[in-house]
Coordinates of C-alpha atoms in Angstrom, one line a residue:
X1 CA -59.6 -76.6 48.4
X2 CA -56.8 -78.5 49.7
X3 CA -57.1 -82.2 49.4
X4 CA -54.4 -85.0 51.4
X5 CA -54.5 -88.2 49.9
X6 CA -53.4 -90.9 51.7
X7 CA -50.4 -93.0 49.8
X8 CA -51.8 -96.0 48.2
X9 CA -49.1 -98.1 49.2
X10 CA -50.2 -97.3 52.9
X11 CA -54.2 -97.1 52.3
X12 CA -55.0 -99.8 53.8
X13 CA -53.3 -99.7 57.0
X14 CA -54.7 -96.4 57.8
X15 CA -58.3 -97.2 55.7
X16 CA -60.1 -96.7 59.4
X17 CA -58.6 -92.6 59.2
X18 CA -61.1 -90.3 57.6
X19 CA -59.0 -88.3 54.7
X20 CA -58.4 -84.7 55.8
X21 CA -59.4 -81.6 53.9
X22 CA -58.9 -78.2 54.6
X23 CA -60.5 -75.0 53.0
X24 CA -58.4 -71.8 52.5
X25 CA -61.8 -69.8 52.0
X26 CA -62.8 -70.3 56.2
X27 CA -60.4 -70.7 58.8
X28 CA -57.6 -72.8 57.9
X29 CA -57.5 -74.7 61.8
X30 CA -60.8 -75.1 61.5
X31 CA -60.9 -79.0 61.2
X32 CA -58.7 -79.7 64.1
X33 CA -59.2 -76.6 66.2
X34 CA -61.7 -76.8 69.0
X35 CA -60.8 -73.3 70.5
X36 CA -59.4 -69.8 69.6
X37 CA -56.2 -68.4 71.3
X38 CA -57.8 -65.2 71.2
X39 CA -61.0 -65.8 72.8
X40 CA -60.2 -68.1 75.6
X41 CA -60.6 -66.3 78.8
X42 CA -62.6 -66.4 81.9
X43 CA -66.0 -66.3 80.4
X44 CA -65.1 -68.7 77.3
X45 CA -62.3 -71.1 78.9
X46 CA -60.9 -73.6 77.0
X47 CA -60.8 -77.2 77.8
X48 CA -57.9 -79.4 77.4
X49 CA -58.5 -83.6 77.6
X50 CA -56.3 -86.5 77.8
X51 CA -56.3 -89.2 74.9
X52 CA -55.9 -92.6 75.4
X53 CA -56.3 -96.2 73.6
X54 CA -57.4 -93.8 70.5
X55 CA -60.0 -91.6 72.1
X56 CA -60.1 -88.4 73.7
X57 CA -61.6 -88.3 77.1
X58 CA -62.8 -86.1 80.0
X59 CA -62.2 -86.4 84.1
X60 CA -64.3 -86.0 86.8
X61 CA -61.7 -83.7 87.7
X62 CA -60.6 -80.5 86.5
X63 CA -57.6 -78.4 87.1
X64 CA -57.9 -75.0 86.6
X65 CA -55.0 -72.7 84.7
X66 CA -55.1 -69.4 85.4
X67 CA -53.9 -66.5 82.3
X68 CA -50.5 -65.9 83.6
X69 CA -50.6 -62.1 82.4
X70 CA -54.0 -61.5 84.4
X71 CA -54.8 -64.0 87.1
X72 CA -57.8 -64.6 85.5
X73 CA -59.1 -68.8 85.4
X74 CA -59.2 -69.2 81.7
X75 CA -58.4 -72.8 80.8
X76 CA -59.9 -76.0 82.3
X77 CA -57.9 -79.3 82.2
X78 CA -58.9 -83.0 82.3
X79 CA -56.9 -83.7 85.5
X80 CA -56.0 -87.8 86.0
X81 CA -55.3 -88.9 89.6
X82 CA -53.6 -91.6 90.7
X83 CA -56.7 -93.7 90.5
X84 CA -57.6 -93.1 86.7
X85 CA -54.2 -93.7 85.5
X86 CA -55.3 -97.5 84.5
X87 CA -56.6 -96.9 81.2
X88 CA -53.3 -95.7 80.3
X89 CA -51.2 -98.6 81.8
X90 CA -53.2 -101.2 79.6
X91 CA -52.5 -98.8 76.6
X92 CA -48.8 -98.8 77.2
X93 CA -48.5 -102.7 78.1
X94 CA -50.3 -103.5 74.8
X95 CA -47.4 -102.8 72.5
X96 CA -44.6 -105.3 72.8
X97 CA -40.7 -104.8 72.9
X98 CA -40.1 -105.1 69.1
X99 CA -42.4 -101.7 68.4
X100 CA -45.3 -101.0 66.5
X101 CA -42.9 -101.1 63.2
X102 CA -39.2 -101.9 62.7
X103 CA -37.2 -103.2 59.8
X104 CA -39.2 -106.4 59.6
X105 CA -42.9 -105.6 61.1
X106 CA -45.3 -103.6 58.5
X107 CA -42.0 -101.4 56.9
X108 CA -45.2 -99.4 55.4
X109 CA -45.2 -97.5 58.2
X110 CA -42.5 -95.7 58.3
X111 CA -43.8 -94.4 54.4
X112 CA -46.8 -93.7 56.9
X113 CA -45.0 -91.3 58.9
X114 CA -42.9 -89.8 55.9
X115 CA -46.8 -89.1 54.3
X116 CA -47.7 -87.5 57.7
X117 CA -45.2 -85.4 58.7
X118 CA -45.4 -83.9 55.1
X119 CA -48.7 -82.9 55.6
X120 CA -48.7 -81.3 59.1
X121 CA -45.5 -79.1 57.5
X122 CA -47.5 -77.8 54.7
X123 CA -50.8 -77.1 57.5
X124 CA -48.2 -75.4 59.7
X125 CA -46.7 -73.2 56.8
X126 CA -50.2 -71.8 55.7
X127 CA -50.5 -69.0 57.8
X128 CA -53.5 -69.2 59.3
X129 CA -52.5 -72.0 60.9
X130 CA -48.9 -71.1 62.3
X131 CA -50.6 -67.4 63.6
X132 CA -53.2 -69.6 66.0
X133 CA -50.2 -72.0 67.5
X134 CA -48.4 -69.0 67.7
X135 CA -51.0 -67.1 69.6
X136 CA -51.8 -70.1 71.6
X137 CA -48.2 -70.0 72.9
X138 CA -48.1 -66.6 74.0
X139 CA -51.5 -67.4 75.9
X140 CA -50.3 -70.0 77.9
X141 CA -46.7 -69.2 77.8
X142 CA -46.2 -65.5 77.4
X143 CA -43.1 -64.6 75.2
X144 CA -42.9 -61.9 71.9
X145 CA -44.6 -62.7 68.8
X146 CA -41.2 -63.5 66.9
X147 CA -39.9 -65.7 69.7
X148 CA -43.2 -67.7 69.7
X149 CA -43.5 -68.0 65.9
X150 CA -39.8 -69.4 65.7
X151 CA -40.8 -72.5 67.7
X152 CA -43.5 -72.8 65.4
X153 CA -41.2 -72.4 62.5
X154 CA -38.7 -74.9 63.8
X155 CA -41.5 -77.3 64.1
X156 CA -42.6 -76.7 61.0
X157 CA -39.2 -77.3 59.6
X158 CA -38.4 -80.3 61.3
X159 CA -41.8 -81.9 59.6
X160 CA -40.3 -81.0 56.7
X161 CA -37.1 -82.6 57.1
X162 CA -38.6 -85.8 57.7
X163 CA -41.1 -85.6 55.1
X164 CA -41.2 -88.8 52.0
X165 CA -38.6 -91.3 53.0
X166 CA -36.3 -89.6 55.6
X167 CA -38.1 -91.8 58.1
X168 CA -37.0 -94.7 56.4
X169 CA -33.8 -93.5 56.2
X170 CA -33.6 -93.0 60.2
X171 CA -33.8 -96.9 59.9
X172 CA -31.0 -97.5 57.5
X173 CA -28.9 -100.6 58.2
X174 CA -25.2 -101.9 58.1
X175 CA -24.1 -105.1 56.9
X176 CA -20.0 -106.7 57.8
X177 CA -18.9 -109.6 55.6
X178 CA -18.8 -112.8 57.9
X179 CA -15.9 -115.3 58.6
X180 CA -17.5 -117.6 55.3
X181 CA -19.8 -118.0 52.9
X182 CA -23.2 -117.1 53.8
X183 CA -22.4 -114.7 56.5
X184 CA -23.0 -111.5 57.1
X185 CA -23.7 -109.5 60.3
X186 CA -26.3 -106.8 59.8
X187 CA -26.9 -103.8 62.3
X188 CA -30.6 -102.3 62.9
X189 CA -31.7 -99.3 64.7
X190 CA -34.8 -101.1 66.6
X191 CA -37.7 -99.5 68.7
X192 CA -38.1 -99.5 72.3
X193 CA -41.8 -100.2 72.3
X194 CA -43.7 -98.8 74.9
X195 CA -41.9 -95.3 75.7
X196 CA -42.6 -92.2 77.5
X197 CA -42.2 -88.5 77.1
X198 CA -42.0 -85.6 79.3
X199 CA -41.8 -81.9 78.5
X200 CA -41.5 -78.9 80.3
X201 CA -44.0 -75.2 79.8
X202 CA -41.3 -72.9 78.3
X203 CA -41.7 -74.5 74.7
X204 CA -44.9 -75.7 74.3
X205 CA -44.9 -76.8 70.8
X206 CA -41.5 -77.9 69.7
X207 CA -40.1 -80.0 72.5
X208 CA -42.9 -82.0 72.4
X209 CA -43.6 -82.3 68.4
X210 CA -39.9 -83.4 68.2
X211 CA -39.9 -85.9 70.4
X212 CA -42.7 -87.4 69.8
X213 CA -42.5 -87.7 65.8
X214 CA -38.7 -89.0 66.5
X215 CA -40.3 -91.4 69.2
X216 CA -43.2 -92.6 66.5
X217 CA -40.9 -92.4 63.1
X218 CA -38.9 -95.4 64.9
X219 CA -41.4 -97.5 66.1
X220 CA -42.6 -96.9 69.5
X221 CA -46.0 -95.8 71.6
X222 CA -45.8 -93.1 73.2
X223 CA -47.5 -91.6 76.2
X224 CA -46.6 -87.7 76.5
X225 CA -47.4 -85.6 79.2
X226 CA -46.9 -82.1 78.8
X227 CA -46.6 -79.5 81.9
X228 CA -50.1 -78.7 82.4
X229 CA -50.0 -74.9 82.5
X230 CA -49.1 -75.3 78.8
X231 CA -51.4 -79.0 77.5
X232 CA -53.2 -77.0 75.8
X233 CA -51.1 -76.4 72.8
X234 CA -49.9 -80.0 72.3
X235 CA -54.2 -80.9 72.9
X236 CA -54.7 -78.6 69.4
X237 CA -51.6 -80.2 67.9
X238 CA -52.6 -83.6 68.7
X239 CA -55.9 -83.3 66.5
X240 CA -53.8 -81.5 63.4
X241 CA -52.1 -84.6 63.3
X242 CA -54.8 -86.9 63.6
X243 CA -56.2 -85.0 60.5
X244 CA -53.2 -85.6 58.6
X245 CA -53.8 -89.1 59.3
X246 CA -51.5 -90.0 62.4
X247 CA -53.2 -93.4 63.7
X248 CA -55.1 -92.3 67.0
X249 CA -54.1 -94.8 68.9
X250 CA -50.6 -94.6 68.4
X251 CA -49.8 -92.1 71.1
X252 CA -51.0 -91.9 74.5
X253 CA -51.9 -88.2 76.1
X254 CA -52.2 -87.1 79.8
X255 CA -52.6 -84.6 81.8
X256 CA -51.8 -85.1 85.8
X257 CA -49.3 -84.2 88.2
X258 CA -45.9 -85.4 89.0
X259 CA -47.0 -87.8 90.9
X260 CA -49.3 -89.5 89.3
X261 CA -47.4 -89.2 86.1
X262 CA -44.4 -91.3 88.3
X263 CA -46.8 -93.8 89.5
X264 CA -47.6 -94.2 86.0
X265 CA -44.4 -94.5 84.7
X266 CA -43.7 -97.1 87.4
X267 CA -46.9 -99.3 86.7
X268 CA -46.8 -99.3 82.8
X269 CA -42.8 -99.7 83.0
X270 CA -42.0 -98.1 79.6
X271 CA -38.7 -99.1 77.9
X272 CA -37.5 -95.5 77.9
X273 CA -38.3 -92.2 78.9
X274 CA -37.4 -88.9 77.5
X275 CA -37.3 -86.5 80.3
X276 CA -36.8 -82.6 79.4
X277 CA -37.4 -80.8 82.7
X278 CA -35.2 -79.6 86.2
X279 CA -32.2 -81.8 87.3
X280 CA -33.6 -82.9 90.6
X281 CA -36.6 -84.3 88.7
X282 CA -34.3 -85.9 86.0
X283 CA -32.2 -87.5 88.9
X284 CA -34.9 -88.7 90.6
X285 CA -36.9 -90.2 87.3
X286 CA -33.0 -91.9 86.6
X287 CA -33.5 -93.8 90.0
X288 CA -36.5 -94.7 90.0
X289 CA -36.9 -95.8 86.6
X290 CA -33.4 -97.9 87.0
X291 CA -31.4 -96.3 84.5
X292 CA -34.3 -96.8 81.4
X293 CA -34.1 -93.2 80.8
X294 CA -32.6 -90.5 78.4
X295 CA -32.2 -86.6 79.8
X296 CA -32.0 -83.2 78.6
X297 CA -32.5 -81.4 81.9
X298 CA -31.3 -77.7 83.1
X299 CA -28.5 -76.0 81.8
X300 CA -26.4 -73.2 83.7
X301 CA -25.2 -72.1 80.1
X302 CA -21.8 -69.9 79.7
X303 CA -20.5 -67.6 77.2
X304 CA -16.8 -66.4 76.9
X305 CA -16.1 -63.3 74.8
X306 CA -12.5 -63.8 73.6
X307 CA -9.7 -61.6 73.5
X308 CA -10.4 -60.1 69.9
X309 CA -12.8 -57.3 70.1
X310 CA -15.2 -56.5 67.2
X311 CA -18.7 -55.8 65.9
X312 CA -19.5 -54.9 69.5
X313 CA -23.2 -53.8 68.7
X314 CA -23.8 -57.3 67.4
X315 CA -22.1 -59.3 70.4
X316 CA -24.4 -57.1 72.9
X317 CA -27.5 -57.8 70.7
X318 CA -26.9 -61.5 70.4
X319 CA -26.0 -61.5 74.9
X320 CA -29.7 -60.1 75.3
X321 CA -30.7 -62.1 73.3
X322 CA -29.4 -65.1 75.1
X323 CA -30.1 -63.8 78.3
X324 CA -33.1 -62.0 78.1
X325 CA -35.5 -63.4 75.3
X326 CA -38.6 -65.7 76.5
X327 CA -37.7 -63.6 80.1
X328 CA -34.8 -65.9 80.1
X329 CA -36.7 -69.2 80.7
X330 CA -34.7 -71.3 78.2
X331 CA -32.6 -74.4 79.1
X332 CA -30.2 -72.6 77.0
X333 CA -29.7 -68.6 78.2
X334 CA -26.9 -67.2 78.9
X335 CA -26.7 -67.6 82.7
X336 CA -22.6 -66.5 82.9
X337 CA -20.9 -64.3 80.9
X338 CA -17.0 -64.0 80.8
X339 CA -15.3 -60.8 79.7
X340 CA -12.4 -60.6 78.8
X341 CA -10.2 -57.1 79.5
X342 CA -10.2 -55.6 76.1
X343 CA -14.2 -55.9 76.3
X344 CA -13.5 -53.0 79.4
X345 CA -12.0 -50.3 76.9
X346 CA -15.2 -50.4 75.0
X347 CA -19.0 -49.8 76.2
X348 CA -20.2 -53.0 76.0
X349 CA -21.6 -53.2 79.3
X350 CA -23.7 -49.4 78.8
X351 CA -25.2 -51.3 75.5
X352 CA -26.3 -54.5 77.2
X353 CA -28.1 -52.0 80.0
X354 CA -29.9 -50.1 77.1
X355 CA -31.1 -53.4 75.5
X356 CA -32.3 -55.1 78.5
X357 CA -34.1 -51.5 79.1
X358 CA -35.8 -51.8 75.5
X359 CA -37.8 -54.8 77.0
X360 CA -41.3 -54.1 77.7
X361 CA -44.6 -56.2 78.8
X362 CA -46.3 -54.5 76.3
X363 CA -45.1 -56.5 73.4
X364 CA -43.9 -59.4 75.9
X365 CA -40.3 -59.2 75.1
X366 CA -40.1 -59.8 78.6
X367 CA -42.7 -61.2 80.8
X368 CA -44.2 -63.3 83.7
X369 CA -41.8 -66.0 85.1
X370 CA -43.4 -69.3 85.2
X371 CA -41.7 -71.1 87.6
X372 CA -39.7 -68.5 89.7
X373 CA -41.6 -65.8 92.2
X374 CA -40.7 -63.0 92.3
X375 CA -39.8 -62.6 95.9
X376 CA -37.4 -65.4 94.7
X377 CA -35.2 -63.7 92.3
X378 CA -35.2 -60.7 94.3
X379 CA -33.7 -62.9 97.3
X380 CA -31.2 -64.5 95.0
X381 CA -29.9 -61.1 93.7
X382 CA -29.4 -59.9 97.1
X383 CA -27.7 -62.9 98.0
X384 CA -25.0 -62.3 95.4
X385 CA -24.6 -59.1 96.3
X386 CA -23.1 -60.1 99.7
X387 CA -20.0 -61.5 97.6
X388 CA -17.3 -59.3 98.6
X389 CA -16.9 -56.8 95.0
X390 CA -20.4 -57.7 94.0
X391 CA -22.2 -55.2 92.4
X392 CA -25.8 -54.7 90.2
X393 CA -25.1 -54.0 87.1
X394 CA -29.3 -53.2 85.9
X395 CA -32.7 -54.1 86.5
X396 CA -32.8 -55.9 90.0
X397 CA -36.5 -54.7 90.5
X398 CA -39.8 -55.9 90.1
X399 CA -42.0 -55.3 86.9
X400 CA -44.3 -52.1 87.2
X401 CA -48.2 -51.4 86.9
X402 CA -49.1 -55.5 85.8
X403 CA -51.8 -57.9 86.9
X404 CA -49.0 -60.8 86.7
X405 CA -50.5 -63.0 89.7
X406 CA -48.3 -63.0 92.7
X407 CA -47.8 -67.0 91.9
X408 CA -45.5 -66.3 88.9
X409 CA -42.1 -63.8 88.7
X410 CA -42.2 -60.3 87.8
X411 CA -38.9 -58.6 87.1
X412 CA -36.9 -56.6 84.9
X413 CA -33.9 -58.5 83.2
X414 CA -31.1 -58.4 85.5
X415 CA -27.5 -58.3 85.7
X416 CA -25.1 -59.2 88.5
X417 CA -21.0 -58.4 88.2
X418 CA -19.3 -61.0 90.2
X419 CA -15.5 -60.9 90.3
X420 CA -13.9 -63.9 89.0
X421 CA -11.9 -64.5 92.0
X422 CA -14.9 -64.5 94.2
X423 CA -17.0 -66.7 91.8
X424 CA -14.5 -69.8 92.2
X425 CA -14.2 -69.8 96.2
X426 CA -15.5 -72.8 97.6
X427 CA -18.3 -70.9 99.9
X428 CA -19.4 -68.9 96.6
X429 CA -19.2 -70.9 93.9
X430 CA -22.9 -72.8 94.1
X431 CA -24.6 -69.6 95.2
X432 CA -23.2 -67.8 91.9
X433 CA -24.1 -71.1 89.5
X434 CA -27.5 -71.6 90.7
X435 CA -29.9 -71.2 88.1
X436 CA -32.9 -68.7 88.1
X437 CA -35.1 -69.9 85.2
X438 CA -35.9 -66.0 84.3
X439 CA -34.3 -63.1 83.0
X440 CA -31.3 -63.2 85.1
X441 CA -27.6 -63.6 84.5
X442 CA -23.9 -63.1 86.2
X443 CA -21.1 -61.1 84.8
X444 CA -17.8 -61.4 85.2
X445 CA -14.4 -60.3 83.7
X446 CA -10.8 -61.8 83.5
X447 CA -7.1 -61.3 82.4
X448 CA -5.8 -63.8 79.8
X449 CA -3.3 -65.0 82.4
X450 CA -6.6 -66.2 84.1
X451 CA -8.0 -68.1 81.4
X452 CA -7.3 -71.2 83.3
X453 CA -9.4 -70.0 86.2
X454 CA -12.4 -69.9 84.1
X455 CA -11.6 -73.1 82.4
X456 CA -11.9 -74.8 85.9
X457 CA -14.8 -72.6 86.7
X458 CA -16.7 -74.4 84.0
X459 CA -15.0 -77.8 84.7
X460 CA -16.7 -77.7 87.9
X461 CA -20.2 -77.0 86.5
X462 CA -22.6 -80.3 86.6
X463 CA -24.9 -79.2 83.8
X464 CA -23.6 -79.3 80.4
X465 CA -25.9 -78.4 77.9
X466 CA -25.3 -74.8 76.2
X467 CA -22.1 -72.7 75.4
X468 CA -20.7 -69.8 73.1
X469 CA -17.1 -69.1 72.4
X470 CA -16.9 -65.8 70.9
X471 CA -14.0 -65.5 69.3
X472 CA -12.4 -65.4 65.9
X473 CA -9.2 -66.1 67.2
X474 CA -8.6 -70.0 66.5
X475 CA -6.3 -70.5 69.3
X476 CA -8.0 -69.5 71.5
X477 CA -10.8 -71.0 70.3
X478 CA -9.0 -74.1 70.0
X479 CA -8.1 -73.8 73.8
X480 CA -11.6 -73.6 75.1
X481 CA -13.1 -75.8 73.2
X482 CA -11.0 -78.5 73.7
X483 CA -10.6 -78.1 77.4
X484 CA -14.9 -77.9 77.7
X485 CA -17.9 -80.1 77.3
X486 CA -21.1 -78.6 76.4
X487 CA -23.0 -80.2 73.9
X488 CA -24.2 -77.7 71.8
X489 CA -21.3 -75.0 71.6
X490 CA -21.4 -72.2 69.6
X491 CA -18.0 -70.9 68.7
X492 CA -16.5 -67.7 66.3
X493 CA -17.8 -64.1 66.3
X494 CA -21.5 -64.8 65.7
X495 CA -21.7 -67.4 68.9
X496 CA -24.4 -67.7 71.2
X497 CA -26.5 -70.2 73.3
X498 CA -30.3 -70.4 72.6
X499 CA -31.9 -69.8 69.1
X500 CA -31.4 -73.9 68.3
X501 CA -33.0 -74.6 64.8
X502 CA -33.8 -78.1 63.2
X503 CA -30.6 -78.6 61.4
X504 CA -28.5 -79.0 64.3
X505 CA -28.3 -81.3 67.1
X506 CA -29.5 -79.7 70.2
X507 CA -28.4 -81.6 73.8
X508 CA -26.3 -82.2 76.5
X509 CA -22.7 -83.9 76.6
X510 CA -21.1 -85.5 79.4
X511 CA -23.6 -87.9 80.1
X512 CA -24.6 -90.7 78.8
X513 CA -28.1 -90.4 80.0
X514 CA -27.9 -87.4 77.9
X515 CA -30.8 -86.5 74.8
X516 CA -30.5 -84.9 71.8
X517 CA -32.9 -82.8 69.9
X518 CA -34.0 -82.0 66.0
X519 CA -31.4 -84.2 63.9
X520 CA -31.3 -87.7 62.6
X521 CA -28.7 -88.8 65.0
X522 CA -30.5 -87.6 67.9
X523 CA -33.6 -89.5 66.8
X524 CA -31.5 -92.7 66.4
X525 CA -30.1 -91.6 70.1
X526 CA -33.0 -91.2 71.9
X527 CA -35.3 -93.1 70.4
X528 CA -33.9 -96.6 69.2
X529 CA -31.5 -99.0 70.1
X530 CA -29.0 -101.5 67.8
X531 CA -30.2 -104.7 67.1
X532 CA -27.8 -106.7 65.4
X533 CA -28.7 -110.2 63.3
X534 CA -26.4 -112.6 62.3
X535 CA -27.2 -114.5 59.2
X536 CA -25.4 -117.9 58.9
X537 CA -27.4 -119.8 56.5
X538 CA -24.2 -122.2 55.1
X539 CA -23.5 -123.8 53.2
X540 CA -21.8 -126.1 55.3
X541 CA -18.8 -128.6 54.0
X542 CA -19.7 -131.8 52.4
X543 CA -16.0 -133.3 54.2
X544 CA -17.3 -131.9 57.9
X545 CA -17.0 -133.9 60.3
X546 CA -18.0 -133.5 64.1
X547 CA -14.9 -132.0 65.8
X548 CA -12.9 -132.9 69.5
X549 CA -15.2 -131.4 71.9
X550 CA -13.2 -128.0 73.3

């Protein structure tokens, strides 16, 4: 039997948490699970609820969520309205300004969090535990085994990162030697307080674990809301981390739509919110809320294969990959791919067809589109291929012999060739970087007298979040990256543009609403501000004297 002992340094702050045990010899979820990925359907749904001021409550109101690979109604959700969103608003209001920790209120904490994040790592390493979230993922957000099990992975990673005292250490401080004797200024990272968080479907687990341990490890209350079609997974991770001893009223859950959520938001007036989701949401959210906000919205994400061509095989591999995996419904797939002309004496573009073809709903290596129809995609491809040298390149039709339901996309990954010079016309250029959040992406070519071309092609781009370079050559590599933006470039042979693990930081550059993701400094981003205190304690001069006034 596994036993987790609370620290005795913390014991007494968290005496009112029952200690967690967990037996090897039954299921290992099964003192935080209350369902079974594998058996919720329409004659066993699930039910997901909404916590709040530490207890876990129903609604008088349920929003059904149908299985996205069958239609059938399989999971029942705790829907808030607009007139049940009070609760919540008290719960947010009751935490002041300066946190529930910082550097100088109950330090013990932040060993708190080191303890707890160590002990949801080792849950989500046995494997027991990281097959149900990874089987709960594909329920609710259909993508292949492996790609699920990585975001579990990650997750499990990150926990580990920030395991013993690397959550102190997110709080380290500065001190500057002052103008005379006794003083010093000293720089903190300080919490926000109340804070909010909200997280799109396509990664059910990880966007929402990592933002809401860096949110907590600081010092704030959270409320999260997670897109409903997908609650369910954060519902089950909520209650592993409860067992490993994560105070229950410390974060704030809810389930509701947009509108509510914003009603919320403006009633409770959090500090700052984290919004990971659509542009025109994010810009809206930034107006509303009056600038309190931090983003990490979509991403129209390029890659440019350099002049030096080699180890084609694994640059087509890694471009489906980008473009195709999770049915390309990643902030950060490959949406525009650049070719340059040595790429044409080669069969790079017959490899990525025979790739994209290897995709099958069968093992879900590609597979319903959650937030595009079908219809839609099919009307977007057809209006690229009005541009004048337009052409498909594969796919372009819908999936075969399915029961997706006709509310979510169906089609095989897709390729468009648009010619460069058609791409960066005025009357062309939004139509071609629109982005279809499914497995869809543009192809282009150029001449390396055109390199500028595509370097204002991407200068004109609004979203800045994902890029690859791939190239060895360091010229050119020099050239692109320093005449681009994105934060998160990859750049050299192996580059790409999804696949972000822990150790990296994972965001958007450009803008100074922008988040980051995964990494000490984009905890310290996000999720705190500087404080800085002055100490001045003298001693003052026994000869001073009251000076002219100035």
């Amino acid at each position: 039997m596994i036993r987790f002992i609370v620290n005795r340094g913390v014991q007494a702050s968290t005496s009112r948490k029952s200690l967690a045990f967990f037996s090897l010899s039954r299921s290992a979820h099964s003192s935080f699970a209350t369902v079974e990925a594998e058996e919720i359907s329409g004659s066993r749904p699930a039910e997901v609820h909404n916590l709040v001021q530490g207890k876990w409550i129903g609604s008088s109101k349920w929003n059904t969520i149908v299985d996205p690979l069958n239609g059938e109604p399989f999971i029942k959700v705790a829907d808030v309205d607009e007139t049940g969103i009070q609760p919540f608003v008290e719960s947010l209001c009751s935490c002041p300004k300066h946190g529930l920790h910082n550097p100088f209120k109950e330090p013990e904490r932040y060993l708190l969090y080191g303890e707890i994040s160590a002990k949801a790592a080792h849950m989500l390493s046995l494997p027991k535990v990281s097959d149900f979230f990874t089987r709960l993922i594909q329920r609710v957000s259909p993508k292949s085994y492996a790609q699920a099990y990585a975001e579990v992975y990650v997750t499990q990673k990150f926990l580990e990162n920030f395991s013993g005292d690397q959550v102190r250490f997110l709080a380290r401080s500065f001190a500057v030697p002052g103008n005379h004797l006794g003083q010093q200024s000293h720089g903190f990272r300080w919490p926000y307080g109340p804070v909010a968080l909200i997280t799109p479907f396509n990664f059910p687990l990880e966007i929402p674990v990592l933002q809401l341990m860096g949110a907590l490890y600081m010092g704030n209350k959270p409320v999260l809301k997670v897109d409903t079609k997908v609650s369910i997974v954060m519902d089950q991770m909520l209650r592993l981390l409860h067992c490993c001893g994560l105070p229950v009223d410390d974060v704030d859950f809810i389930n509701s739509d947009g509108k509510t959520m914003n009603k919320l938001l403006l009633e409770a007036k959090p500090r700052m919110t984290l919004f990971t989701g659509s542009s025109r949401v994010a810009e809206k959210l930034a107006g509303d809320l009056k600038g309190r906000i931090k983003l990490e919205d979509a991403g129209f994400d390029w890659k440019i294969l350099g002049p030096d061509v080699q180890e084609e095989d694994y640059v087509a591999w890694v471009c489906d990959q980008d473009a195709y995996a999770c049915s390309g419904q990643k902030c950060s797939a490959q949406s525009l791919l650049f070719i340059h002309e040595n790429w044409s004496k080669h069969s790079l573009i017959s490899k990525l067809k025979d790739l994209a073809e290897r995709r099958k709903l069968e093992d879900l290596t590609v597979g319903p589109v959650l937030t595009v129809t079908t219809e839609a995609m099919l009307e977007h491809k057809n209006n690229l291929l009005q541009i004048p040298g337009s052409k498909l390149l594969f796919g372009g039709e819908p999936l075969e012999k399915h029961t997706i339901p006709l509310i979510y996309g169906a089609i095989k990954p897709t390729a468009i060739y648009v010619p460069l010079e058609e791409i960066v016309k005025e009357k062309n250029y939004e139509l071609v970087t629109k982005e279809i959040f499914g497995p869809f992406q543009v192809i282009t070519d150029y001449k390396s007298n055109q390199l500028p071309v595509v370097l204002d092609a991407l200068e004109r781009m609004d979203a800045h979040l994902t890029a690859a370079v791939v190239s060895n050559d360091p010229h050119f590599l020099q050239e692109v990256i320093g005449k681009t933006v994105n934060g998160t470039t990859y750049a050299g042979l192996r580059g790409r543009t999804t696949g972000a693990p822990q150790n990296h930081w994972f965001g958007p550059a450009g803008d100074p609403r922008g988040a980051g993701i995964g990494t000490p400094e984009a905890i310290r981003l996000v999720w705190s501000c500087h404080r800085e205190i002055i100490y001045d304690v003298g001693p003052i001069s026994k000869n001073w004297e009251i000076p002219p006034s100035s």
